PDB file of C-alpha atoms in Angstrom:
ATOM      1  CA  UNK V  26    -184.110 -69.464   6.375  1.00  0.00           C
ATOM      2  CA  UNK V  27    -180.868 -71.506   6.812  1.00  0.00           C
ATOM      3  CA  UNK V  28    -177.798 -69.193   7.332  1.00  0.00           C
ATOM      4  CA  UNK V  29    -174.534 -70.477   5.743  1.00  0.00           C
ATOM      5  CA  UNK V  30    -173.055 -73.521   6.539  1.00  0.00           C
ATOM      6  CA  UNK V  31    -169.987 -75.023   6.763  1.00  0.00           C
ATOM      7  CA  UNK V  32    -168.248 -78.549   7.248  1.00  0.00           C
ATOM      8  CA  UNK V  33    -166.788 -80.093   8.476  1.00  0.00           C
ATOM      9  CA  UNK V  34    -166.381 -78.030  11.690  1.00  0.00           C
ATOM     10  CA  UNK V  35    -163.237 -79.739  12.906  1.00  0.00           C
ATOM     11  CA  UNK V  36    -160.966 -81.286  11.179  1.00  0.00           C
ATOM     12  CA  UNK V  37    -157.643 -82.758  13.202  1.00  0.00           C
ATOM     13  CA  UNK V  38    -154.673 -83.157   9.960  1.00  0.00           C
ATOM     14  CA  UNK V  39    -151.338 -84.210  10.172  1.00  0.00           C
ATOM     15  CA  UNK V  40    -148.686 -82.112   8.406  1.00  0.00           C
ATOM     16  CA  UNK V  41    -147.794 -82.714   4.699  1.00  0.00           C
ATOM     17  CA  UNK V  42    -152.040 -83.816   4.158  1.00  0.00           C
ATOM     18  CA  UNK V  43    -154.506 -82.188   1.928  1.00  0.00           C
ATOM     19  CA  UNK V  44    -157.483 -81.306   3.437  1.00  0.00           C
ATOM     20  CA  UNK V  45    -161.034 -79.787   1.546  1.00  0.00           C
ATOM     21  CA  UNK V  46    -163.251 -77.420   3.286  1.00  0.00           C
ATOM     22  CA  UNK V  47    -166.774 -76.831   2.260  1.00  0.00           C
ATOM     23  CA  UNK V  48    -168.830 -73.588   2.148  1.00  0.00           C
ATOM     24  CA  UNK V  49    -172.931 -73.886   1.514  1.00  0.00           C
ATOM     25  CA  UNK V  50    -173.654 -70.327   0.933  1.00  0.00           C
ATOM     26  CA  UNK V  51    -177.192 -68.727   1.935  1.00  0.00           C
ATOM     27  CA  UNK V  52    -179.496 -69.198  -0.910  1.00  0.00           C
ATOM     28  CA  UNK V  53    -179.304 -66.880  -3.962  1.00  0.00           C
ATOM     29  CA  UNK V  54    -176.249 -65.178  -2.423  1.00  0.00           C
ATOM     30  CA  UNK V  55    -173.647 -64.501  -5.625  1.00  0.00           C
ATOM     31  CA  UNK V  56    -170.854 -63.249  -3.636  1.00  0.00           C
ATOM     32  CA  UNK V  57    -168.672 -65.391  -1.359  1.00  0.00           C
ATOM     33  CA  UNK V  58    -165.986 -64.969   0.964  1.00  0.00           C
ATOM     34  CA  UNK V  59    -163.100 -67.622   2.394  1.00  0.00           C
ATOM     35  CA  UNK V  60    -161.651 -65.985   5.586  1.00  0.00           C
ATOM     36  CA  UNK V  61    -159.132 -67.395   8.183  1.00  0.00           C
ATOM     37  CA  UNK V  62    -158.551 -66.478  12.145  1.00  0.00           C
ATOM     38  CA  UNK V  63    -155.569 -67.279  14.174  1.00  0.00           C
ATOM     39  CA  UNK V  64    -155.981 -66.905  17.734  1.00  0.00           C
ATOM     40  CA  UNK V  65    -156.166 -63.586  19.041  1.00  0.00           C
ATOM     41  CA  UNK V  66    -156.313 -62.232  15.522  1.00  0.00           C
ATOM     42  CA  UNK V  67    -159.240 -61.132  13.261  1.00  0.00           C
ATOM     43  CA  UNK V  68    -160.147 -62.728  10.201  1.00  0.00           C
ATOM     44  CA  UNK V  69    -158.130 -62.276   7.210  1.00  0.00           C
ATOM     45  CA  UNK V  70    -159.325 -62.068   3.815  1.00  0.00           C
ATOM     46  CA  UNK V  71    -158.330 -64.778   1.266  1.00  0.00           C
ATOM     47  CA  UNK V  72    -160.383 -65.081  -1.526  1.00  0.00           C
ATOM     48  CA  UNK V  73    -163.657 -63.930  -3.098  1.00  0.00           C
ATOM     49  CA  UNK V  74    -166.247 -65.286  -5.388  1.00  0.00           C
ATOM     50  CA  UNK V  75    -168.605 -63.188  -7.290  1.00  0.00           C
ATOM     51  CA  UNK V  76    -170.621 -66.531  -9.161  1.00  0.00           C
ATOM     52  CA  UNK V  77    -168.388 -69.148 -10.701  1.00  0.00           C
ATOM     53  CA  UNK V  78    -165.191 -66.925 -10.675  1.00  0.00           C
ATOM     54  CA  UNK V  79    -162.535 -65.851  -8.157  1.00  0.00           C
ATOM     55  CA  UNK V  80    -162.406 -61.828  -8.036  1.00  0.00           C
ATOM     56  CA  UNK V  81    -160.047 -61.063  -5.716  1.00  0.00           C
ATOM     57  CA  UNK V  82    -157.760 -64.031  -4.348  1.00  0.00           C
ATOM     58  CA  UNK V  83    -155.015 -61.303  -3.519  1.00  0.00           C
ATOM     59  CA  UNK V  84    -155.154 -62.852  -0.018  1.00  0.00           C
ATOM     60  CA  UNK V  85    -154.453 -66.884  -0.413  1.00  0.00           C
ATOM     61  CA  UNK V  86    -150.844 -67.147   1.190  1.00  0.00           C
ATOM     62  CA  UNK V  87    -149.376 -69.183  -1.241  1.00  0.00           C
ATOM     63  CA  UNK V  88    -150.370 -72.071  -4.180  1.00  0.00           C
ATOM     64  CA  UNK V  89    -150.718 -74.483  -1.572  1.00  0.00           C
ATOM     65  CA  UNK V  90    -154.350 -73.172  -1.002  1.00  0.00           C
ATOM     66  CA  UNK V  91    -157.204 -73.055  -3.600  1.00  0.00           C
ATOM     67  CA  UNK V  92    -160.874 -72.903  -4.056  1.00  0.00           C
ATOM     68  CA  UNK V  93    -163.629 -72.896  -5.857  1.00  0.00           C
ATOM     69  CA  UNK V  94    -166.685 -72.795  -6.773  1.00  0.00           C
ATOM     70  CA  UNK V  95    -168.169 -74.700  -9.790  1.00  0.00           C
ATOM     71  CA  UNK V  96    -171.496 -73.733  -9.977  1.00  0.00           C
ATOM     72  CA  UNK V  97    -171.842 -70.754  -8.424  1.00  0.00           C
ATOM     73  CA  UNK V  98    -173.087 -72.172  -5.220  1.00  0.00           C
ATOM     74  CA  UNK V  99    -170.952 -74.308  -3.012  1.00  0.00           C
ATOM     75  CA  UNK V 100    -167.611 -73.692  -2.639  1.00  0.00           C
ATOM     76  CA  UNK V 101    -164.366 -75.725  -1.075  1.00  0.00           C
ATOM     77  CA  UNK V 102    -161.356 -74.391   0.212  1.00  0.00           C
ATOM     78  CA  UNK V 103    -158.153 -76.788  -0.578  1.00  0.00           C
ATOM     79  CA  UNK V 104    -155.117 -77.154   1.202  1.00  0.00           C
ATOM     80  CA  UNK V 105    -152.425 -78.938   0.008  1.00  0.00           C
ATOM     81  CA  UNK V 106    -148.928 -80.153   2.108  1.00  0.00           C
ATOM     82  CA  UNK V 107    -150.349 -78.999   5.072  1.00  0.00           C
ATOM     83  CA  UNK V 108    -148.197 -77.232   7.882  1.00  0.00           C
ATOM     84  CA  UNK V 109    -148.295 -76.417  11.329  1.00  0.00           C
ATOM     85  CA  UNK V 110    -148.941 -72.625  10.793  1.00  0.00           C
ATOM     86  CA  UNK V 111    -152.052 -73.451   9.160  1.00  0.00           C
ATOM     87  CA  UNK V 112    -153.711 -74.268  11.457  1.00  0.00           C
ATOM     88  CA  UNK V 113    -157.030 -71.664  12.247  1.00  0.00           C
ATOM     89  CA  UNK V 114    -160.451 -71.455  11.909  1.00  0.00           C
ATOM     90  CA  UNK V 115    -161.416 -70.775   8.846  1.00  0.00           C
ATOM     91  CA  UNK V 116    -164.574 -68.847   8.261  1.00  0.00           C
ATOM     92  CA  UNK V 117    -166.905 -68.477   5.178  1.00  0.00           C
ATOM     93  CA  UNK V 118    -169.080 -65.892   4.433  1.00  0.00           C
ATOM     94  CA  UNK V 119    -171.875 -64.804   1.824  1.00  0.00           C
ATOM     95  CA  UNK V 120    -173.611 -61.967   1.022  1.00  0.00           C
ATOM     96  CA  UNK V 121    -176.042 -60.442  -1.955  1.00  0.00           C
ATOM     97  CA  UNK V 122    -173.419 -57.158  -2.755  1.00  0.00           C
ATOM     98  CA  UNK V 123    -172.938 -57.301  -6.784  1.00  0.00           C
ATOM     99  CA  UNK V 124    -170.744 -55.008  -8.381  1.00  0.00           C
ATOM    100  CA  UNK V 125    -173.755 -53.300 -10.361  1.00  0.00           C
ATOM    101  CA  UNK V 126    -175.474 -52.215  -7.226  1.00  0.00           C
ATOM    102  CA  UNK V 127    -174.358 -49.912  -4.100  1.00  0.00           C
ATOM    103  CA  UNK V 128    -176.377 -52.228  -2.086  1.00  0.00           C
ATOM    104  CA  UNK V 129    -175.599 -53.442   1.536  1.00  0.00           C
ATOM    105  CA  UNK V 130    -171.874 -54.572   2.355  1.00  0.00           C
ATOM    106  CA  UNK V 131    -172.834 -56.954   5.058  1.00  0.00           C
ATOM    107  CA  UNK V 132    -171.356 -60.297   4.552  1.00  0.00           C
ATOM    108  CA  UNK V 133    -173.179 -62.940   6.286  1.00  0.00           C
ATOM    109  CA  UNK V 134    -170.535 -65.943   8.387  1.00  0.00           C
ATOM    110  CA  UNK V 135    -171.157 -69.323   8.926  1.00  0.00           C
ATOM    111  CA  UNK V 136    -169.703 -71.137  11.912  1.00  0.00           C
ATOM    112  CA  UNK V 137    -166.048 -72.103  10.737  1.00  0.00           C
ATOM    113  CA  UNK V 138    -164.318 -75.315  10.284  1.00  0.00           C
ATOM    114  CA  UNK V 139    -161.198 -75.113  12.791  1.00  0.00           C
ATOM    115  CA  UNK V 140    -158.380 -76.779  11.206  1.00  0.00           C
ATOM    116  CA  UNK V 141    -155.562 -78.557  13.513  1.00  0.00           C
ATOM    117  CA  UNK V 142    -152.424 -79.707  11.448  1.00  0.00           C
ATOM    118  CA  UNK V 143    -150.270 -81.975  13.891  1.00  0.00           C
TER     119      UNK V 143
ATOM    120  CA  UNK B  30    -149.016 -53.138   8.927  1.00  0.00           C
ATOM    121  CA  UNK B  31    -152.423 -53.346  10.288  1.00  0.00           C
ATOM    122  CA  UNK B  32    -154.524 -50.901   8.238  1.00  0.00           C
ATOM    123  CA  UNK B  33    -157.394 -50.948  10.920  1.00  0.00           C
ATOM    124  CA  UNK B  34    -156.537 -50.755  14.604  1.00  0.00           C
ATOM    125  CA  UNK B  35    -158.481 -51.965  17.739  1.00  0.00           C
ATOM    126  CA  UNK B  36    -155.887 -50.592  20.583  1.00  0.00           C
ATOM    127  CA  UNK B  37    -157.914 -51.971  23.310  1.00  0.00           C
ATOM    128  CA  UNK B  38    -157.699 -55.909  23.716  1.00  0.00           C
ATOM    129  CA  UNK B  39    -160.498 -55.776  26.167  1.00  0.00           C
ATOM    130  CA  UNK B  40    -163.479 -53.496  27.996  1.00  0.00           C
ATOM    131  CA  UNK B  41    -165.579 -54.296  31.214  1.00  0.00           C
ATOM    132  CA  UNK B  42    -168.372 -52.256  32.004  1.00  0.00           C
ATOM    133  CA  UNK B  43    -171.221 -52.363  34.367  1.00  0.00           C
ATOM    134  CA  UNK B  44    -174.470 -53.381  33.109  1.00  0.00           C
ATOM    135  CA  UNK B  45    -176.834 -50.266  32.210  1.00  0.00           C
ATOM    136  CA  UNK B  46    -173.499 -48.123  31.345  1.00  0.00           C
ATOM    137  CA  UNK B  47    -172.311 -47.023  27.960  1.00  0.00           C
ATOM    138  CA  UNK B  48    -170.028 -49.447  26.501  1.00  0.00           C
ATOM    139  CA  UNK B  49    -167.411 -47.333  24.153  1.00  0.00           C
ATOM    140  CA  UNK B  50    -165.326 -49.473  21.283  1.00  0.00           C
ATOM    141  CA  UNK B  51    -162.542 -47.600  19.299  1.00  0.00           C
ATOM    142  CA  UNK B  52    -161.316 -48.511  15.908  1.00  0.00           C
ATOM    143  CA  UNK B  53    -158.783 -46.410  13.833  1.00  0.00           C
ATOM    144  CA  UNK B  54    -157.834 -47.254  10.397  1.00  0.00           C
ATOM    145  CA  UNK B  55    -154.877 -45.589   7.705  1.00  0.00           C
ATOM    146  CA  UNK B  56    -156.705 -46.433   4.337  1.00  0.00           C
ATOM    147  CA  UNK B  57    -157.567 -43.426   2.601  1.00  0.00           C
ATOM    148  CA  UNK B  58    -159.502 -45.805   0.119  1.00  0.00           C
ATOM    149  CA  UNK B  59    -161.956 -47.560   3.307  1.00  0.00           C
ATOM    150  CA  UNK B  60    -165.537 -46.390   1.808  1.00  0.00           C
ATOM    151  CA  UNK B  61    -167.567 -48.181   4.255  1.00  0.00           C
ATOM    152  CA  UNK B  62    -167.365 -49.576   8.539  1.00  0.00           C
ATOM    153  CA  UNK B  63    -168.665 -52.157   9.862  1.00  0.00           C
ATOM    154  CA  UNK B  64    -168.744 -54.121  13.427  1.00  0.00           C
ATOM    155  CA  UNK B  65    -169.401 -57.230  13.853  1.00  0.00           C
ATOM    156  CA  UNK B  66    -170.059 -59.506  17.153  1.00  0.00           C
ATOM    157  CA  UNK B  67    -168.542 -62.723  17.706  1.00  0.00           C
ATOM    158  CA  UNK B  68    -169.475 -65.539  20.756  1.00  0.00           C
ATOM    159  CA  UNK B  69    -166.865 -67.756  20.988  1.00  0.00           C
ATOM    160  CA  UNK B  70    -167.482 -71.070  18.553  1.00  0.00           C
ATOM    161  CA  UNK B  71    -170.404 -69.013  16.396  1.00  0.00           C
ATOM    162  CA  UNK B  72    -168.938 -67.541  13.230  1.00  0.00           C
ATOM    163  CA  UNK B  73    -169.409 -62.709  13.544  1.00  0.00           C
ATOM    164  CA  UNK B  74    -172.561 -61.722  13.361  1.00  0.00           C
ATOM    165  CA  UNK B  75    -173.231 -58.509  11.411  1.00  0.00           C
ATOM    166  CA  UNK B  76    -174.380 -55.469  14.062  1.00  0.00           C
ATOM    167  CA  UNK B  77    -174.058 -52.131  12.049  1.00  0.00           C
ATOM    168  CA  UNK B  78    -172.199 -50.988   9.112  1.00  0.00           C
ATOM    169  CA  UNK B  79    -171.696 -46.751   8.482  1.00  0.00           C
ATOM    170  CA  UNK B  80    -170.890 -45.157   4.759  1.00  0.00           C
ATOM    171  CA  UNK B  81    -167.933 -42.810   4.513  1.00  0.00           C
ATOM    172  CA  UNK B  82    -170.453 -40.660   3.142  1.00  0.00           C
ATOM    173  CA  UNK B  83    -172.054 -39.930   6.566  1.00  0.00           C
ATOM    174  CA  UNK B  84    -170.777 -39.632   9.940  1.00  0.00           C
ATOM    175  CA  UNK B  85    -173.739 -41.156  12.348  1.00  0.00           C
ATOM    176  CA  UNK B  86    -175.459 -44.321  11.949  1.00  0.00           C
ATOM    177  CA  UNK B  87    -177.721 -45.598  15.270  1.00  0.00           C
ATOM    178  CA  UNK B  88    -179.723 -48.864  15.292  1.00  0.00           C
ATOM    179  CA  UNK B  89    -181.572 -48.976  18.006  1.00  0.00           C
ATOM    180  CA  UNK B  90    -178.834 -49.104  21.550  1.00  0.00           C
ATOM    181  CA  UNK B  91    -176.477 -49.196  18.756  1.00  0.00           C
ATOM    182  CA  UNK B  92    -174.482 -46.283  17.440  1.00  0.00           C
ATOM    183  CA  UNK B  93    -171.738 -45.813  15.177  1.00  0.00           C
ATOM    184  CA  UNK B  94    -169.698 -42.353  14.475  1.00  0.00           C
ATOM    185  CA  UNK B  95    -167.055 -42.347  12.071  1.00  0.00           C
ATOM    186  CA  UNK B  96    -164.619 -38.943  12.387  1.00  0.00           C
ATOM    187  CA  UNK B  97    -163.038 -39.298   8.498  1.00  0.00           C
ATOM    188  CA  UNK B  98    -160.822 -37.055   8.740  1.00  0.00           C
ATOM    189  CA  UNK B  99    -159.126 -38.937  11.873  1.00  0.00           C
ATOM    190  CA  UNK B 100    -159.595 -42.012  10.324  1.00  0.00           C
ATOM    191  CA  UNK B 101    -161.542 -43.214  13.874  1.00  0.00           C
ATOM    192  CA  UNK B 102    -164.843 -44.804  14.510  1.00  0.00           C
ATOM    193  CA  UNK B 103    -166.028 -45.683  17.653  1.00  0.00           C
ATOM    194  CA  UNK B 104    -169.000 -48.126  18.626  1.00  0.00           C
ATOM    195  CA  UNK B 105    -171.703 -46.806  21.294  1.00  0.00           C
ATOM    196  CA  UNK B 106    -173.712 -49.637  23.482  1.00  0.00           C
ATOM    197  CA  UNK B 107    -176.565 -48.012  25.501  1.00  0.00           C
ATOM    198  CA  UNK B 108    -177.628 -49.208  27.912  1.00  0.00           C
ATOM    199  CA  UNK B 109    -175.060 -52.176  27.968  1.00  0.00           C
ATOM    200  CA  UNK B 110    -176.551 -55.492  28.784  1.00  0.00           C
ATOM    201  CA  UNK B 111    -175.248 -58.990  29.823  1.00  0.00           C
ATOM    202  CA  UNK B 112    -176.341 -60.140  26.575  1.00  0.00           C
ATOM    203  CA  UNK B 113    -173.941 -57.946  24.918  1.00  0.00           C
ATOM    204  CA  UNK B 114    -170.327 -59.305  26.433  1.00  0.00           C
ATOM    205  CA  UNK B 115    -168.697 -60.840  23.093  1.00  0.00           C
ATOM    206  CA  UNK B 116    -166.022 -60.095  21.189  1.00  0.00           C
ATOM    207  CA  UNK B 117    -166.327 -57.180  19.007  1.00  0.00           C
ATOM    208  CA  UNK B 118    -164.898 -56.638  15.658  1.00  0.00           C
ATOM    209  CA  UNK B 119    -164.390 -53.380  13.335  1.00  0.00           C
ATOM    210  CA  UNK B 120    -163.730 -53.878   9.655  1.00  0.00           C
ATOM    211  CA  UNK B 121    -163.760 -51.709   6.532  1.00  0.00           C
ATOM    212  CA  UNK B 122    -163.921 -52.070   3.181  1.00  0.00           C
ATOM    213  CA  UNK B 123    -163.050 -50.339  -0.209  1.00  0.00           C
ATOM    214  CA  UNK B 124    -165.990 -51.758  -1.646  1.00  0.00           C
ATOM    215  CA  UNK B 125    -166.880 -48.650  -4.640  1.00  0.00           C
ATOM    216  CA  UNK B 126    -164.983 -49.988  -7.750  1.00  0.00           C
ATOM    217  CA  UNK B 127    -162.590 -52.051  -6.137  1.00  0.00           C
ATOM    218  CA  UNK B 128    -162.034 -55.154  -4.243  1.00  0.00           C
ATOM    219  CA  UNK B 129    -165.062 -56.453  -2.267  1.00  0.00           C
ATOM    220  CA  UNK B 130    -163.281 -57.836   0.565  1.00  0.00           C
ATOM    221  CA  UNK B 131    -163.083 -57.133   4.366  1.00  0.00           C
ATOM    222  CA  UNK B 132    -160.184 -56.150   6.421  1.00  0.00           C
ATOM    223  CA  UNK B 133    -160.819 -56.684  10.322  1.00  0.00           C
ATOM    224  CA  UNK B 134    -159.366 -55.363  13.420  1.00  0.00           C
ATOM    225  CA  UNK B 135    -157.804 -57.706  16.295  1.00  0.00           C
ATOM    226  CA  UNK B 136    -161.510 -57.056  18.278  1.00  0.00           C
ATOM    227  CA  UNK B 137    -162.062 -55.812  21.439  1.00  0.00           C
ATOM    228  CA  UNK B 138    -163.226 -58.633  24.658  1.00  0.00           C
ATOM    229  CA  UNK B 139    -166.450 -56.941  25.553  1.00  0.00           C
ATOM    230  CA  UNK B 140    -167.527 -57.666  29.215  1.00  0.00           C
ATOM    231  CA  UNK B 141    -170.764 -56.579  30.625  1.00  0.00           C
ATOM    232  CA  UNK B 142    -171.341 -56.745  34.400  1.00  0.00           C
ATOM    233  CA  UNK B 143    -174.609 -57.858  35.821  1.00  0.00           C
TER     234      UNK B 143
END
């Protein structure tokens, strides 16, 4: 089956731009994940999804970045005014973990969409 | 502060050898470890996750021991292959009752020598 997807997977910006991000999660996955990764760093959490609504977006640096996801499906990552420092590849994950089960933790990542702000 | 801990940047080892990978972390609350694998321009792949509830977990030349009350897990490759040079990545969660989300190590540059 198809794994989860992302787009685009490079996007060149120049500062002060908005820029959208989109996340196709594996199919009948309710929980998703935004992540980013600077260079020689791991990813860092910034939000999750569990359906239509944000749990946990303790980790989105400040209200220039937002997502969502509408349906429950597909999600897009927005960033507004962009800077230098945001520049990173930013990966998406999904995975089947609810919060009424102690099922698997494994969160499945798609490729990334490396952002470059000039 | 980094709440989990990859000290070594890198790791060579000869092909056939045991490949060791260290992670430490300082959250009490971490309930569950995982590593993942990462190939430079592929997103991690998921290779094995352990509860806090045990302290072995092996899939198949795969092994994970987590030492709780050193707040240290390590990552055992045997035999190490080609195949397996990547970068590897620990990260833990405190998944039961709380916030779903991942926390990740720096990774470790896993080289295996033919």
């Amino acid at each position: 089956g198809a794994g989860v997807s992302q787009t685009p997977s490079n996007k060149v910006t120049e500062k002060g731009k908005y820029v959208e991000l989109r996340c196709d999660p594996i199919s009948g996955h309710t929980a998703l994940y935004w992540y980013r990764q600077s260079l020689g760093q791991g990813p860092e959490f910034l939000i999750y999804f569990q359906g239509t609504g944000a749990a946990d977006d303790s980790g989105l640096p400040n209200d220039r970045f937002f997502a969502v996801r509408p349906e429950g499906s597909v999600s897009t990552l927005k960033i507004q005014r962009t800077e230098r420092g945001d520049s990173a590849v930013y990966l998406c994950a999904s995975s089947t973990h609810s919060l009424a089960d102690e099922g698997s933790y494994e969160q499945f990542f798609g490729p990334g969409t490396r952002l470059t702000v000039l | 502060d980094q709440q989990v801990k990859q000290n070594s940047p890198s790791l060579s080892v000869q092909e056939g050898r045991i490949s060791i990978l260290n992670c430490d972390y300082t959250n009490s609350m971490f309930d569950y470890f995982l590593w993942y694998k990462k190939y430079p321009a592929e997103g991690p792949t998921f290779l094995i996750s352990i509860s806090s509830i045990k302290d072995k977990n092996e899939d198949g030349r795969f092994t994970v021991f987590l030492n709780k009350s050193a707040k240290h897990l390590s990552l055992h490759i045997v035999p190490s292959q080609p195949g397996d040079s990547a970068v590897y990545f620990c990260a833990a969660s405190a998944g039961a009752g709380g916030s779903e989300k991942l926390v990740f190590g720096k990774g470790t540059k896993l080289t295996v020598n033919p």
